[in-house]
Amino acid sequence: MKVTKQILLANQAWAKELTDENPDFFTRQTAGQKPQFLWIGCSDSRVSPEQKTQSLPGRMFIHRNIANLVHDDDLNLLSVIQYAVDVLEVPNIVICGHHGCGGIRATLDGGVTGPVDRWLENAREVCRAHADELDHLPADQRVDRLVEMNVRDQLLHLAGIDTVANAFAQGRDLTLHGWVYDIRDGRLKPLMEIDRHTDLGRVGRPETVLIDS
């Protein structure tokens, strides 16, 4: 059976299961969305946010890119943030990195060209900013520590985006969460939080949560 046909059959089974449990499920979905989270995660095919959080449709507004980066000139991401914060009024934004991230590994190892190489410059800036710690780690720990540092620095970038900064200035109850997903055990591991009361100049480096086993 072709893979595409398997996906379509799986979709039909999924829709039937939901309507068997609740006949009005999809009717209610057409009324609009009121998600509790904007999720900014990695494009990695192993780390689906809905699956690992058991979130039903409508709970998460989702943006994904290689290495979960926040580029100040990424109109796609900036539009997602603006819509999520100003229109949907989400109370939580999550930036989630993950164990063994290929984009972060490429940031350290090099060997990439073209658009991916240009895209990862943001992550290389993170690497340079934390070289004093990263350069002293064994090679097998360096990738995952950079994953954690990257989540930290992207969260700080996010806090400085105009849409988020304005929401903080207006006294909105908006919280930014930095998490890491560990592929080895399937757990989401919190690193840090930022809200309107956080002194961004005093945000330190997080304790490691990706313990090498």
mmCIF file with all atom_site columns, C-alpha atoms in Angstrom:
data_model
loop_
_atom_site.group_PDB
_atom_site.id
_atom_site.type_symbol
_atom_site.label_atom_id
_atom_site.label_alt_id
_atom_site.label_comp_id
_atom_site.label_asym_id
_atom_site.label_entity_id
_atom_site.label_seq_id
_atom_site.pdbx_PDB_ins_code
_atom_site.Cartn_x
_atom_site.Cartn_y
_atom_site.Cartn_z
_atom_site.occupancy
_atom_site.B_iso_or_equiv
_atom_site.pdbx_formal_charge
_atom_site.auth_seq_id
_atom_site.auth_comp_id
_atom_site.auth_asym_id
_atom_site.auth_atom_id
_atom_site.pdbx_PDB_model_num
ATOM 1   C CA . MET A 1 1   ? 0.000   0.000  0.000  1.00 0.00 ? 1   MET A CA 1
ATOM 2   C CA . LYS A 1 2   ? 1.354   3.426  -0.911 1.00 0.00 ? 2   LYS A CA 1
ATOM 3   C CA . VAL A 1 3   ? 2.362   5.643  1.993  1.00 0.00 ? 3   VAL A CA 1
ATOM 4   C CA . THR A 1 4   ? 0.027   8.417  0.838  1.00 0.00 ? 4   THR A CA 1
ATOM 5   C CA . LYS A 1 5   ? -2.947  6.042  0.856  1.00 0.00 ? 5   LYS A CA 1
ATOM 6   C CA . GLN A 1 6   ? -2.023  4.898  4.366  1.00 0.00 ? 6   GLN A CA 1
ATOM 7   C CA . ILE A 1 7   ? -2.043  8.509  5.560  1.00 0.00 ? 7   ILE A CA 1
ATOM 8   C CA . LEU A 1 8   ? -5.468  9.170  4.037  1.00 0.00 ? 8   LEU A CA 1
ATOM 9   C CA . LEU A 1 9   ? -6.908  6.007  5.578  1.00 0.00 ? 9   LEU A CA 1
ATOM 10  C CA . ALA A 1 10  ? -5.414  6.936  8.944  1.00 0.00 ? 10  ALA A CA 1
ATOM 11  C CA . ASN A 1 11  ? -7.042  10.356 8.673  1.00 0.00 ? 11  ASN A CA 1
ATOM 12  C CA . GLN A 1 12  ? -10.444 8.786  8.053  1.00 0.00 ? 12  GLN A CA 1
ATOM 13  C CA . ALA A 1 13  ? -10.016 6.494  11.058 1.00 0.00 ? 13  ALA A CA 1
ATOM 14  C CA . TRP A 1 14  ? -8.974  9.451  13.232 1.00 0.00 ? 14  TRP A CA 1
ATOM 15  C CA . ALA A 1 15  ? -11.984 11.555 12.199 1.00 0.00 ? 15  ALA A CA 1
ATOM 16  C CA . LYS A 1 16  ? -14.363 8.660  12.771 1.00 0.00 ? 16  LYS A CA 1
ATOM 17  C CA . GLU A 1 17  ? -12.927 7.964  16.219 1.00 0.00 ? 17  GLU A CA 1
ATOM 18  C CA . LEU A 1 18  ? -13.437 11.576 17.268 1.00 0.00 ? 18  LEU A CA 1
ATOM 19  C CA . THR A 1 19  ? -17.000 11.783 15.968 1.00 0.00 ? 19  THR A CA 1
ATOM 20  C CA . ASP A 1 20  ? -17.884 8.420  17.504 1.00 0.00 ? 20  ASP A CA 1
ATOM 21  C CA . GLU A 1 21  ? -16.869 9.862  20.876 1.00 0.00 ? 21  GLU A CA 1
ATOM 22  C CA . ASN A 1 22  ? -18.407 13.300 20.239 1.00 0.00 ? 22  ASN A CA 1
ATOM 23  C CA . PRO A 1 23  ? -20.672 13.768 17.192 1.00 0.00 ? 23  PRO A CA 1
ATOM 24  C CA . ASP A 1 24  ? -20.398 17.587 17.465 1.00 0.00 ? 24  ASP A CA 1
ATOM 25  C CA . PHE A 1 25  ? -16.592 17.672 17.591 1.00 0.00 ? 25  PHE A CA 1
ATOM 26  C CA . PHE A 1 26  ? -15.944 19.077 14.116 1.00 0.00 ? 26  PHE A CA 1
ATOM 27  C CA . THR A 1 27  ? -19.036 21.272 14.140 1.00 0.00 ? 27  THR A CA 1
ATOM 28  C CA . ARG A 1 28  ? -17.645 23.037 17.201 1.00 0.00 ? 28  ARG A CA 1
ATOM 29  C CA . GLN A 1 29  ? -14.248 23.375 15.511 1.00 0.00 ? 29  GLN A CA 1
ATOM 30  C CA . THR A 1 30  ? -15.786 25.525 12.760 1.00 0.00 ? 30  THR A CA 1
ATOM 31  C CA . ALA A 1 31  ? -16.833 28.148 15.330 1.00 0.00 ? 31  ALA A CA 1
ATOM 32  C CA . GLY A 1 32  ? -13.240 29.415 15.651 1.00 0.00 ? 32  GLY A CA 1
ATOM 33  C CA . GLN A 1 33  ? -10.149 28.851 17.751 1.00 0.00 ? 33  GLN A CA 1
ATOM 34  C CA . LYS A 1 34  ? -9.037  29.938 21.198 1.00 0.00 ? 34  LYS A CA 1
ATOM 35  C CA . PRO A 1 35  ? -5.671  28.234 21.757 1.00 0.00 ? 35  PRO A CA 1
ATOM 36  C CA . GLN A 1 36  ? -3.857  28.403 25.069 1.00 0.00 ? 36  GLN A CA 1
ATOM 37  C CA . PHE A 1 37  ? -0.395  28.091 23.540 1.00 0.00 ? 37  PHE A CA 1
ATOM 38  C CA . LEU A 1 38  ? 1.700   29.362 20.686 1.00 0.00 ? 38  LEU A CA 1
ATOM 39  C CA . TRP A 1 39  ? 4.257   26.598 20.143 1.00 0.00 ? 39  TRP A CA 1
ATOM 40  C CA . ILE A 1 40  ? 7.529   27.482 18.406 1.00 0.00 ? 40  ILE A CA 1
ATOM 41  C CA . GLY A 1 41  ? 9.367   24.227 17.823 1.00 0.00 ? 41  GLY A CA 1
ATOM 42  C CA . CYS A 1 42  ? 11.777  22.417 15.548 1.00 0.00 ? 42  CYS A CA 1
ATOM 43  C CA . SER A 1 43  ? 10.753  20.961 12.187 1.00 0.00 ? 43  SER A CA 1
ATOM 44  C CA . ASP A 1 44  ? 12.184  17.556 13.168 1.00 0.00 ? 44  ASP A CA 1
ATOM 45  C CA . SER A 1 45  ? 9.719   14.827 12.161 1.00 0.00 ? 45  SER A CA 1
ATOM 46  C CA . ARG A 1 46  ? 10.177  12.989 15.478 1.00 0.00 ? 46  ARG A CA 1
ATOM 47  C CA . VAL A 1 47  ? 8.877   15.780 17.718 1.00 0.00 ? 47  VAL A CA 1
ATOM 48  C CA . SER A 1 48  ? 5.219   16.458 16.899 1.00 0.00 ? 48  SER A CA 1
ATOM 49  C CA . PRO A 1 49  ? 3.916   18.875 19.566 1.00 0.00 ? 49  PRO A CA 1
ATOM 50  C CA . GLU A 1 50  ? 0.302   17.673 19.460 1.00 0.00 ? 50  GLU A CA 1
ATOM 51  C CA . GLN A 1 51  ? 1.266   14.027 19.858 1.00 0.00 ? 51  GLN A CA 1
ATOM 52  C CA . LYS A 1 52  ? 3.673   14.433 22.751 1.00 0.00 ? 52  LYS A CA 1
ATOM 53  C CA . THR A 1 53  ? 1.287   16.710 24.676 1.00 0.00 ? 53  THR A CA 1
ATOM 54  C CA . GLN A 1 54  ? -1.883  14.790 23.734 1.00 0.00 ? 54  GLN A CA 1
ATOM 55  C CA . SER A 1 55  ? -3.414  18.070 22.577 1.00 0.00 ? 55  SER A CA 1
ATOM 56  C CA . LEU A 1 56  ? -6.674  17.999 20.682 1.00 0.00 ? 56  LEU A CA 1
ATOM 57  C CA . PRO A 1 57  ? -7.181  20.347 17.707 1.00 0.00 ? 57  PRO A CA 1
ATOM 58  C CA . GLY A 1 58  ? -7.664  23.943 18.821 1.00 0.00 ? 58  GLY A CA 1
ATOM 59  C CA . ARG A 1 59  ? -5.378  23.938 21.849 1.00 0.00 ? 59  ARG A CA 1
ATOM 60  C CA . MET A 1 60  ? -2.128  24.954 20.124 1.00 0.00 ? 60  MET A CA 1
ATOM 61  C CA . PHE A 1 61  ? -1.198  27.520 17.507 1.00 0.00 ? 61  PHE A CA 1
ATOM 62  C CA . ILE A 1 62  ? 1.983   26.115 15.964 1.00 0.00 ? 62  ILE A CA 1
ATOM 63  C CA . HIS A 1 63  ? 5.051   27.392 14.162 1.00 0.00 ? 63  HIS A CA 1
ATOM 64  C CA . ARG A 1 64  ? 8.026   25.155 13.389 1.00 0.00 ? 64  ARG A CA 1
ATOM 65  C CA . ASN A 1 65  ? 11.397  25.732 11.765 1.00 0.00 ? 65  ASN A CA 1
ATOM 66  C CA . ILE A 1 66  ? 14.854  24.150 11.735 1.00 0.00 ? 66  ILE A CA 1
ATOM 67  C CA . ALA A 1 67  ? 16.395  24.484 15.224 1.00 0.00 ? 67  ALA A CA 1
ATOM 68  C CA . ASN A 1 68  ? 13.425  26.507 16.584 1.00 0.00 ? 68  ASN A CA 1
ATOM 69  C CA . LEU A 1 69  ? 15.037  29.873 15.827 1.00 0.00 ? 69  LEU A CA 1
ATOM 70  C CA . VAL A 1 70  ? 13.615  33.370 16.300 1.00 0.00 ? 70  VAL A CA 1
ATOM 71  C CA . HIS A 1 71  ? 14.896  35.558 13.469 1.00 0.00 ? 71  HIS A CA 1
ATOM 72  C CA . ASP A 1 72  ? 14.082  39.256 13.802 1.00 0.00 ? 72  ASP A CA 1
ATOM 73  C CA . ASP A 1 73  ? 13.429  39.476 10.045 1.00 0.00 ? 73  ASP A CA 1
ATOM 74  C CA . ASP A 1 74  ? 11.449  36.241 9.611  1.00 0.00 ? 74  ASP A CA 1
ATOM 75  C CA . LEU A 1 75  ? 8.088   37.590 8.395  1.00 0.00 ? 75  LEU A CA 1
ATOM 76  C CA . ASN A 1 76  ? 6.508   34.156 8.674  1.00 0.00 ? 76  ASN A CA 1
ATOM 77  C CA . LEU A 1 77  ? 7.344   33.857 12.368 1.00 0.00 ? 77  LEU A CA 1
ATOM 78  C CA . LEU A 1 78  ? 6.634   37.534 13.105 1.00 0.00 ? 78  LEU A CA 1
ATOM 79  C CA . SER A 1 79  ? 3.192   37.187 11.529 1.00 0.00 ? 79  SER A CA 1
ATOM 80  C CA . VAL A 1 80  ? 2.463   34.061 13.565 1.00 0.00 ? 80  VAL A CA 1
ATOM 81  C CA . ILE A 1 81  ? 3.492   35.821 16.774 1.00 0.00 ? 81  ILE A CA 1
ATOM 82  C CA . GLN A 1 82  ? 1.423   38.910 15.971 1.00 0.00 ? 82  GLN A CA 1
ATOM 83  C CA . TYR A 1 83  ? -1.682  36.886 15.164 1.00 0.00 ? 83  TYR A CA 1
ATOM 84  C CA . ALA A 1 84  ? -1.273  34.635 18.206 1.00 0.00 ? 84  ALA A CA 1
ATOM 85  C CA . VAL A 1 85  ? -0.708  37.470 20.674 1.00 0.00 ? 85  VAL A CA 1
ATOM 86  C CA . ASP A 1 86  ? -2.854  40.288 19.283 1.00 0.00 ? 86  ASP A CA 1
ATOM 87  C CA . VAL A 1 87  ? -5.766  38.377 17.754 1.00 0.00 ? 87  VAL A CA 1
ATOM 88  C CA . LEU A 1 88  ? -5.936  35.003 19.501 1.00 0.00 ? 88  LEU A CA 1
ATOM 89  C CA . GLU A 1 89  ? -4.595  36.473 22.774 1.00 0.00 ? 89  GLU A CA 1
ATOM 90  C CA . VAL A 1 90  ? -2.710  33.335 23.743 1.00 0.00 ? 90  VAL A CA 1
ATOM 91  C CA . PRO A 1 91  ? -1.507  33.460 27.364 1.00 0.00 ? 91  PRO A CA 1
ATOM 92  C CA . ASN A 1 92  ? 1.517   31.199 26.758 1.00 0.00 ? 92  ASN A CA 1
ATOM 93  C CA . ILE A 1 93  ? 4.285   30.973 24.172 1.00 0.00 ? 93  ILE A CA 1
ATOM 94  C CA . VAL A 1 94  ? 6.579   27.938 24.228 1.00 0.00 ? 94  VAL A CA 1
ATOM 95  C CA . ILE A 1 95  ? 9.939   27.660 22.520 1.00 0.00 ? 95  ILE A CA 1
ATOM 96  C CA . CYS A 1 96  ? 10.831  23.976 22.532 1.00 0.00 ? 96  CYS A CA 1
ATOM 97  C CA . GLY A 1 97  ? 14.188  22.553 21.502 1.00 0.00 ? 97  GLY A CA 1
ATOM 98  C CA . HIS A 1 98  ? 15.019  18.863 21.523 1.00 0.00 ? 98  HIS A CA 1
ATOM 99  C CA . HIS A 1 99  ? 17.747  16.358 22.324 1.00 0.00 ? 99  HIS A CA 1
ATOM 100 C CA . GLY A 1 100 ? 20.102  15.605 19.445 1.00 0.00 ? 100 GLY A CA 1
ATOM 101 C CA . CYS A 1 101 ? 18.789  18.429 17.213 1.00 0.00 ? 101 CYS A CA 1
ATOM 102 C CA . GLY A 1 102 ? 20.213  18.083 13.704 1.00 0.00 ? 102 GLY A CA 1
ATOM 103 C CA . GLY A 1 103 ? 20.184  21.834 13.112 1.00 0.00 ? 103 GLY A CA 1
ATOM 104 C CA . ILE A 1 104 ? 22.166  22.441 16.282 1.00 0.00 ? 104 ILE A CA 1
ATOM 105 C CA . ARG A 1 105 ? 24.587  19.630 15.376 1.00 0.00 ? 105 ARG A CA 1
ATOM 106 C CA . ALA A 1 106 ? 25.118  21.268 11.968 1.00 0.00 ? 106 ALA A CA 1
ATOM 107 C CA . THR A 1 107 ? 25.735  24.572 13.735 1.00 0.00 ? 107 THR A CA 1
ATOM 108 C CA . LEU A 1 108 ? 28.653  22.962 15.557 1.00 0.00 ? 108 LEU A CA 1
ATOM 109 C CA . ASP A 1 109 ? 29.942  20.681 12.791 1.00 0.00 ? 109 ASP A CA 1
ATOM 110 C CA . GLY A 1 110 ? 29.425  22.858 9.721  1.00 0.00 ? 110 GLY A CA 1
ATOM 111 C CA . GLY A 1 111 ? 29.171  21.196 6.328  1.00 0.00 ? 111 GLY A CA 1
ATOM 112 C CA . VAL A 1 112 ? 25.903  22.880 5.314  1.00 0.00 ? 112 VAL A CA 1
ATOM 113 C CA . THR A 1 113 ? 25.409  25.250 2.403  1.00 0.00 ? 113 THR A CA 1
ATOM 114 C CA . GLY A 1 114 ? 22.753  27.430 0.805  1.00 0.00 ? 114 GLY A CA 1
ATOM 115 C CA . PRO A 1 115 ? 19.625  28.546 2.668  1.00 0.00 ? 115 PRO A CA 1
ATOM 116 C CA . VAL A 1 116 ? 20.210  26.187 5.611  1.00 0.00 ? 116 VAL A CA 1
ATOM 117 C CA . ASP A 1 117 ? 23.683  27.642 6.147  1.00 0.00 ? 117 ASP A CA 1
ATOM 118 C CA . ARG A 1 118 ? 22.294  31.198 6.171  1.00 0.00 ? 118 ARG A CA 1
ATOM 119 C CA . TRP A 1 119 ? 19.397  30.174 8.405  1.00 0.00 ? 119 TRP A CA 1
ATOM 120 C CA . LEU A 1 120 ? 21.704  28.705 11.051 1.00 0.00 ? 120 LEU A CA 1
ATOM 121 C CA . GLU A 1 121 ? 23.689  31.934 11.496 1.00 0.00 ? 121 GLU A CA 1
ATOM 122 C CA . ASN A 1 122 ? 21.355  32.789 14.372 1.00 0.00 ? 122 ASN A CA 1
ATOM 123 C CA . ALA A 1 123 ? 22.329  29.546 16.100 1.00 0.00 ? 123 ALA A CA 1
ATOM 124 C CA . ARG A 1 124 ? 26.019  30.186 15.406 1.00 0.00 ? 124 ARG A CA 1
ATOM 125 C CA . GLU A 1 125 ? 25.645  33.490 17.270 1.00 0.00 ? 125 GLU A CA 1
ATOM 126 C CA . VAL A 1 126 ? 24.361  31.503 20.250 1.00 0.00 ? 126 VAL A CA 1
ATOM 127 C CA . CYS A 1 127 ? 27.350  29.180 19.968 1.00 0.00 ? 127 CYS A CA 1
ATOM 128 C CA . ARG A 1 128 ? 29.783  32.098 19.948 1.00 0.00 ? 128 ARG A CA 1
ATOM 129 C CA . ALA A 1 129 ? 28.042  33.772 22.884 1.00 0.00 ? 129 ALA A CA 1
ATOM 130 C CA . HIS A 1 130 ? 28.444  30.664 25.056 1.00 0.00 ? 130 HIS A CA 1
ATOM 131 C CA . ALA A 1 131 ? 31.775  29.397 23.733 1.00 0.00 ? 131 ALA A CA 1
ATOM 132 C CA . ASP A 1 132 ? 33.387  29.791 27.162 1.00 0.00 ? 132 ASP A CA 1
ATOM 133 C CA . GLU A 1 133 ? 31.220  26.927 28.440 1.00 0.00 ? 133 GLU A CA 1
ATOM 134 C CA . LEU A 1 134 ? 30.668  24.894 25.284 1.00 0.00 ? 134 LEU A CA 1
ATOM 135 C CA . ASP A 1 135 ? 34.343  24.632 24.343 1.00 0.00 ? 135 ASP A CA 1
ATOM 136 C CA . HIS A 1 136 ? 35.124  22.875 27.625 1.00 0.00 ? 136 HIS A CA 1
ATOM 137 C CA . LEU A 1 137 ? 32.487  20.170 27.237 1.00 0.00 ? 137 LEU A CA 1
ATOM 138 C CA . PRO A 1 138 ? 33.087  16.695 25.781 1.00 0.00 ? 138 PRO A CA 1
ATOM 139 C CA . ALA A 1 139 ? 31.891  16.450 22.180 1.00 0.00 ? 139 ALA A CA 1
ATOM 140 C CA . ASP A 1 140 ? 29.020  14.108 23.101 1.00 0.00 ? 140 ASP A CA 1
ATOM 141 C CA . GLN A 1 141 ? 27.591  16.718 25.508 1.00 0.00 ? 141 GLN A CA 1
ATOM 142 C CA . ARG A 1 142 ? 28.173  19.840 23.439 1.00 0.00 ? 142 ARG A CA 1
ATOM 143 C CA . VAL A 1 143 ? 25.192  19.443 21.109 1.00 0.00 ? 143 VAL A CA 1
ATOM 144 C CA . ASP A 1 144 ? 22.640  19.073 23.875 1.00 0.00 ? 144 ASP A CA 1
ATOM 145 C CA . ARG A 1 145 ? 24.074  21.927 25.932 1.00 0.00 ? 145 ARG A CA 1
ATOM 146 C CA . LEU A 1 146 ? 23.877  24.149 22.857 1.00 0.00 ? 146 LEU A CA 1
ATOM 147 C CA . VAL A 1 147 ? 20.261  22.988 22.423 1.00 0.00 ? 147 VAL A CA 1
ATOM 148 C CA . GLU A 1 148 ? 19.578  24.357 25.921 1.00 0.00 ? 148 GLU A CA 1
ATOM 149 C CA . MET A 1 149 ? 21.522  27.582 25.359 1.00 0.00 ? 149 MET A CA 1
ATOM 150 C CA . ASN A 1 150 ? 19.710  28.073 22.080 1.00 0.00 ? 150 ASN A CA 1
ATOM 151 C CA . VAL A 1 151 ? 16.309  27.812 23.768 1.00 0.00 ? 151 VAL A CA 1
ATOM 152 C CA . ARG A 1 152 ? 17.456  30.406 26.312 1.00 0.00 ? 152 ARG A CA 1
ATOM 153 C CA . ASP A 1 153 ? 18.721  32.879 23.733 1.00 0.00 ? 153 ASP A CA 1
ATOM 154 C CA . GLN A 1 154 ? 15.744  32.429 21.394 1.00 0.00 ? 154 GLN A CA 1
ATOM 155 C CA . LEU A 1 155 ? 13.412  33.062 24.326 1.00 0.00 ? 155 LEU A CA 1
ATOM 156 C CA . LEU A 1 156 ? 15.245  36.328 25.002 1.00 0.00 ? 156 LEU A CA 1
ATOM 157 C CA . HIS A 1 157 ? 14.979  37.220 21.297 1.00 0.00 ? 157 HIS A CA 1
ATOM 158 C CA . LEU A 1 158 ? 11.261  36.496 21.503 1.00 0.00 ? 158 LEU A CA 1
ATOM 159 C CA . ALA A 1 159 ? 10.847  38.774 24.531 1.00 0.00 ? 159 ALA A CA 1
ATOM 160 C CA . GLY A 1 160 ? 12.331  41.621 22.485 1.00 0.00 ? 160 GLY A CA 1
ATOM 161 C CA . ILE A 1 161 ? 10.028  41.196 19.479 1.00 0.00 ? 161 ILE A CA 1
ATOM 162 C CA . ASP A 1 162 ? 7.754   44.276 19.262 1.00 0.00 ? 162 ASP A CA 1
ATOM 163 C CA . THR A 1 163 ? 4.518   42.300 19.585 1.00 0.00 ? 163 THR A CA 1
ATOM 164 C CA . VAL A 1 164 ? 5.663   40.573 22.762 1.00 0.00 ? 164 VAL A CA 1
ATOM 165 C CA . ALA A 1 165 ? 7.352   43.649 24.246 1.00 0.00 ? 165 ALA A CA 1
ATOM 166 C CA . ASN A 1 166 ? 4.178   45.674 23.670 1.00 0.00 ? 166 ASN A CA 1
ATOM 167 C CA . ALA A 1 167 ? 2.055   43.000 25.326 1.00 0.00 ? 167 ALA A CA 1
ATOM 168 C CA . PHE A 1 168 ? 4.349   43.098 28.364 1.00 0.00 ? 168 PHE A CA 1
ATOM 169 C CA . ALA A 1 169 ? 4.226   46.912 28.446 1.00 0.00 ? 169 ALA A CA 1
ATOM 170 C CA . GLN A 1 170 ? 0.412   46.771 28.408 1.00 0.00 ? 170 GLN A CA 1
ATOM 171 C CA . GLY A 1 171 ? 0.426   44.497 31.447 1.00 0.00 ? 171 GLY A CA 1
ATOM 172 C CA . ARG A 1 172 ? -0.803  41.438 29.569 1.00 0.00 ? 172 ARG A CA 1
ATOM 173 C CA . ASP A 1 173 ? -0.588  38.109 31.383 1.00 0.00 ? 173 ASP A CA 1
ATOM 174 C CA . LEU A 1 174 ? 1.671   36.550 28.770 1.00 0.00 ? 174 LEU A CA 1
ATOM 175 C CA . THR A 1 175 ? 4.303   33.993 29.775 1.00 0.00 ? 175 THR A CA 1
ATOM 176 C CA . LEU A 1 176 ? 7.163   32.734 27.636 1.00 0.00 ? 176 LEU A CA 1
ATOM 177 C CA . HIS A 1 177 ? 8.317   29.193 28.367 1.00 0.00 ? 177 HIS A CA 1
ATOM 178 C CA . GLY A 1 178 ? 11.619  27.576 27.371 1.00 0.00 ? 178 GLY A CA 1
ATOM 179 C CA . TRP A 1 179 ? 11.364  23.787 27.207 1.00 0.00 ? 179 TRP A CA 1
ATOM 180 C CA . VAL A 1 180 ? 13.437  20.913 25.880 1.00 0.00 ? 180 VAL A CA 1
ATOM 181 C CA . TYR A 1 181 ? 12.082  17.602 24.608 1.00 0.00 ? 181 TYR A CA 1
ATOM 182 C CA . ASP A 1 182 ? 14.236  14.571 25.367 1.00 0.00 ? 182 ASP A CA 1
ATOM 183 C CA . ILE A 1 183 ? 13.801  11.987 22.609 1.00 0.00 ? 183 ILE A CA 1
ATOM 184 C CA . ARG A 1 184 ? 15.379  9.322  24.833 1.00 0.00 ? 184 ARG A CA 1
ATOM 185 C CA . ASP A 1 185 ? 12.533  9.305  27.357 1.00 0.00 ? 185 ASP A CA 1
ATOM 186 C CA . GLY A 1 186 ? 9.743   11.291 25.656 1.00 0.00 ? 186 GLY A CA 1
ATOM 187 C CA . ARG A 1 187 ? 9.667   13.932 28.406 1.00 0.00 ? 187 ARG A CA 1
ATOM 188 C CA . LEU A 1 188 ? 9.273   17.683 28.098 1.00 0.00 ? 188 LEU A CA 1
ATOM 189 C CA . LYS A 1 189 ? 11.714  19.345 30.469 1.00 0.00 ? 189 LYS A CA 1
ATOM 190 C CA . PRO A 1 190 ? 11.236  22.998 31.510 1.00 0.00 ? 190 PRO A CA 1
ATOM 191 C CA . LEU A 1 191 ? 14.302  25.249 31.394 1.00 0.00 ? 191 LEU A CA 1
ATOM 192 C CA . MET A 1 192 ? 13.054  28.761 32.170 1.00 0.00 ? 192 MET A CA 1
ATOM 193 C CA . GLU A 1 193 ? 10.188  31.271 32.033 1.00 0.00 ? 193 GLU A CA 1
ATOM 194 C CA . ILE A 1 194 ? 9.929   34.948 31.143 1.00 0.00 ? 194 ILE A CA 1
ATOM 195 C CA . ASP A 1 195 ? 6.994   37.265 31.824 1.00 0.00 ? 195 ASP A CA 1
ATOM 196 C CA . ARG A 1 196 ? 6.415   41.027 32.046 1.00 0.00 ? 196 ARG A CA 1
ATOM 197 C CA . HIS A 1 197 ? 8.107   41.163 35.448 1.00 0.00 ? 197 HIS A CA 1
ATOM 198 C CA . THR A 1 198 ? 11.362  39.519 34.310 1.00 0.00 ? 198 THR A CA 1
ATOM 199 C CA . ASP A 1 199 ? 14.507  41.639 34.224 1.00 0.00 ? 199 ASP A CA 1
ATOM 200 C CA . LEU A 1 200 ? 15.857  40.467 30.872 1.00 0.00 ? 200 LEU A CA 1
ATOM 201 C CA . GLY A 1 201 ? 19.318  41.777 31.654 1.00 0.00 ? 201 GLY A CA 1
ATOM 202 C CA . ARG A 1 202 ? 19.610  39.421 34.609 1.00 0.00 ? 202 ARG A CA 1
ATOM 203 C CA . VAL A 1 203 ? 18.539  36.180 32.911 1.00 0.00 ? 203 VAL A CA 1
ATOM 204 C CA . GLY A 1 204 ? 21.315  33.681 33.511 1.00 0.00 ? 204 GLY A CA 1
ATOM 205 C CA . ARG A 1 205 ? 22.172  30.388 31.894 1.00 0.00 ? 205 ARG A CA 1
ATOM 206 C CA . PRO A 1 206 ? 19.775  27.572 32.751 1.00 0.00 ? 206 PRO A CA 1
ATOM 207 C CA . GLU A 1 207 ? 20.735  24.446 34.609 1.00 0.00 ? 207 GLU A CA 1
ATOM 208 C CA . THR A 1 208 ? 21.124  21.510 32.252 1.00 0.00 ? 208 THR A CA 1
ATOM 209 C CA . VAL A 1 209 ? 18.137  19.169 31.945 1.00 0.00 ? 209 VAL A CA 1
ATOM 210 C CA . LEU A 1 210 ? 19.496  16.954 29.170 1.00 0.00 ? 210 LEU A CA 1
ATOM 211 C CA . ILE A 1 211 ? 21.577  14.725 31.420 1.00 0.00 ? 211 ILE A CA 1
ATOM 212 C CA . ASP A 1 212 ? 23.865  12.523 29.346 1.00 0.00 ? 212 ASP A CA 1
ATOM 213 C CA . SER A 1 213 ? 23.124  8.866  30.075 1.00 0.00 ? 213 SER A CA 1
#
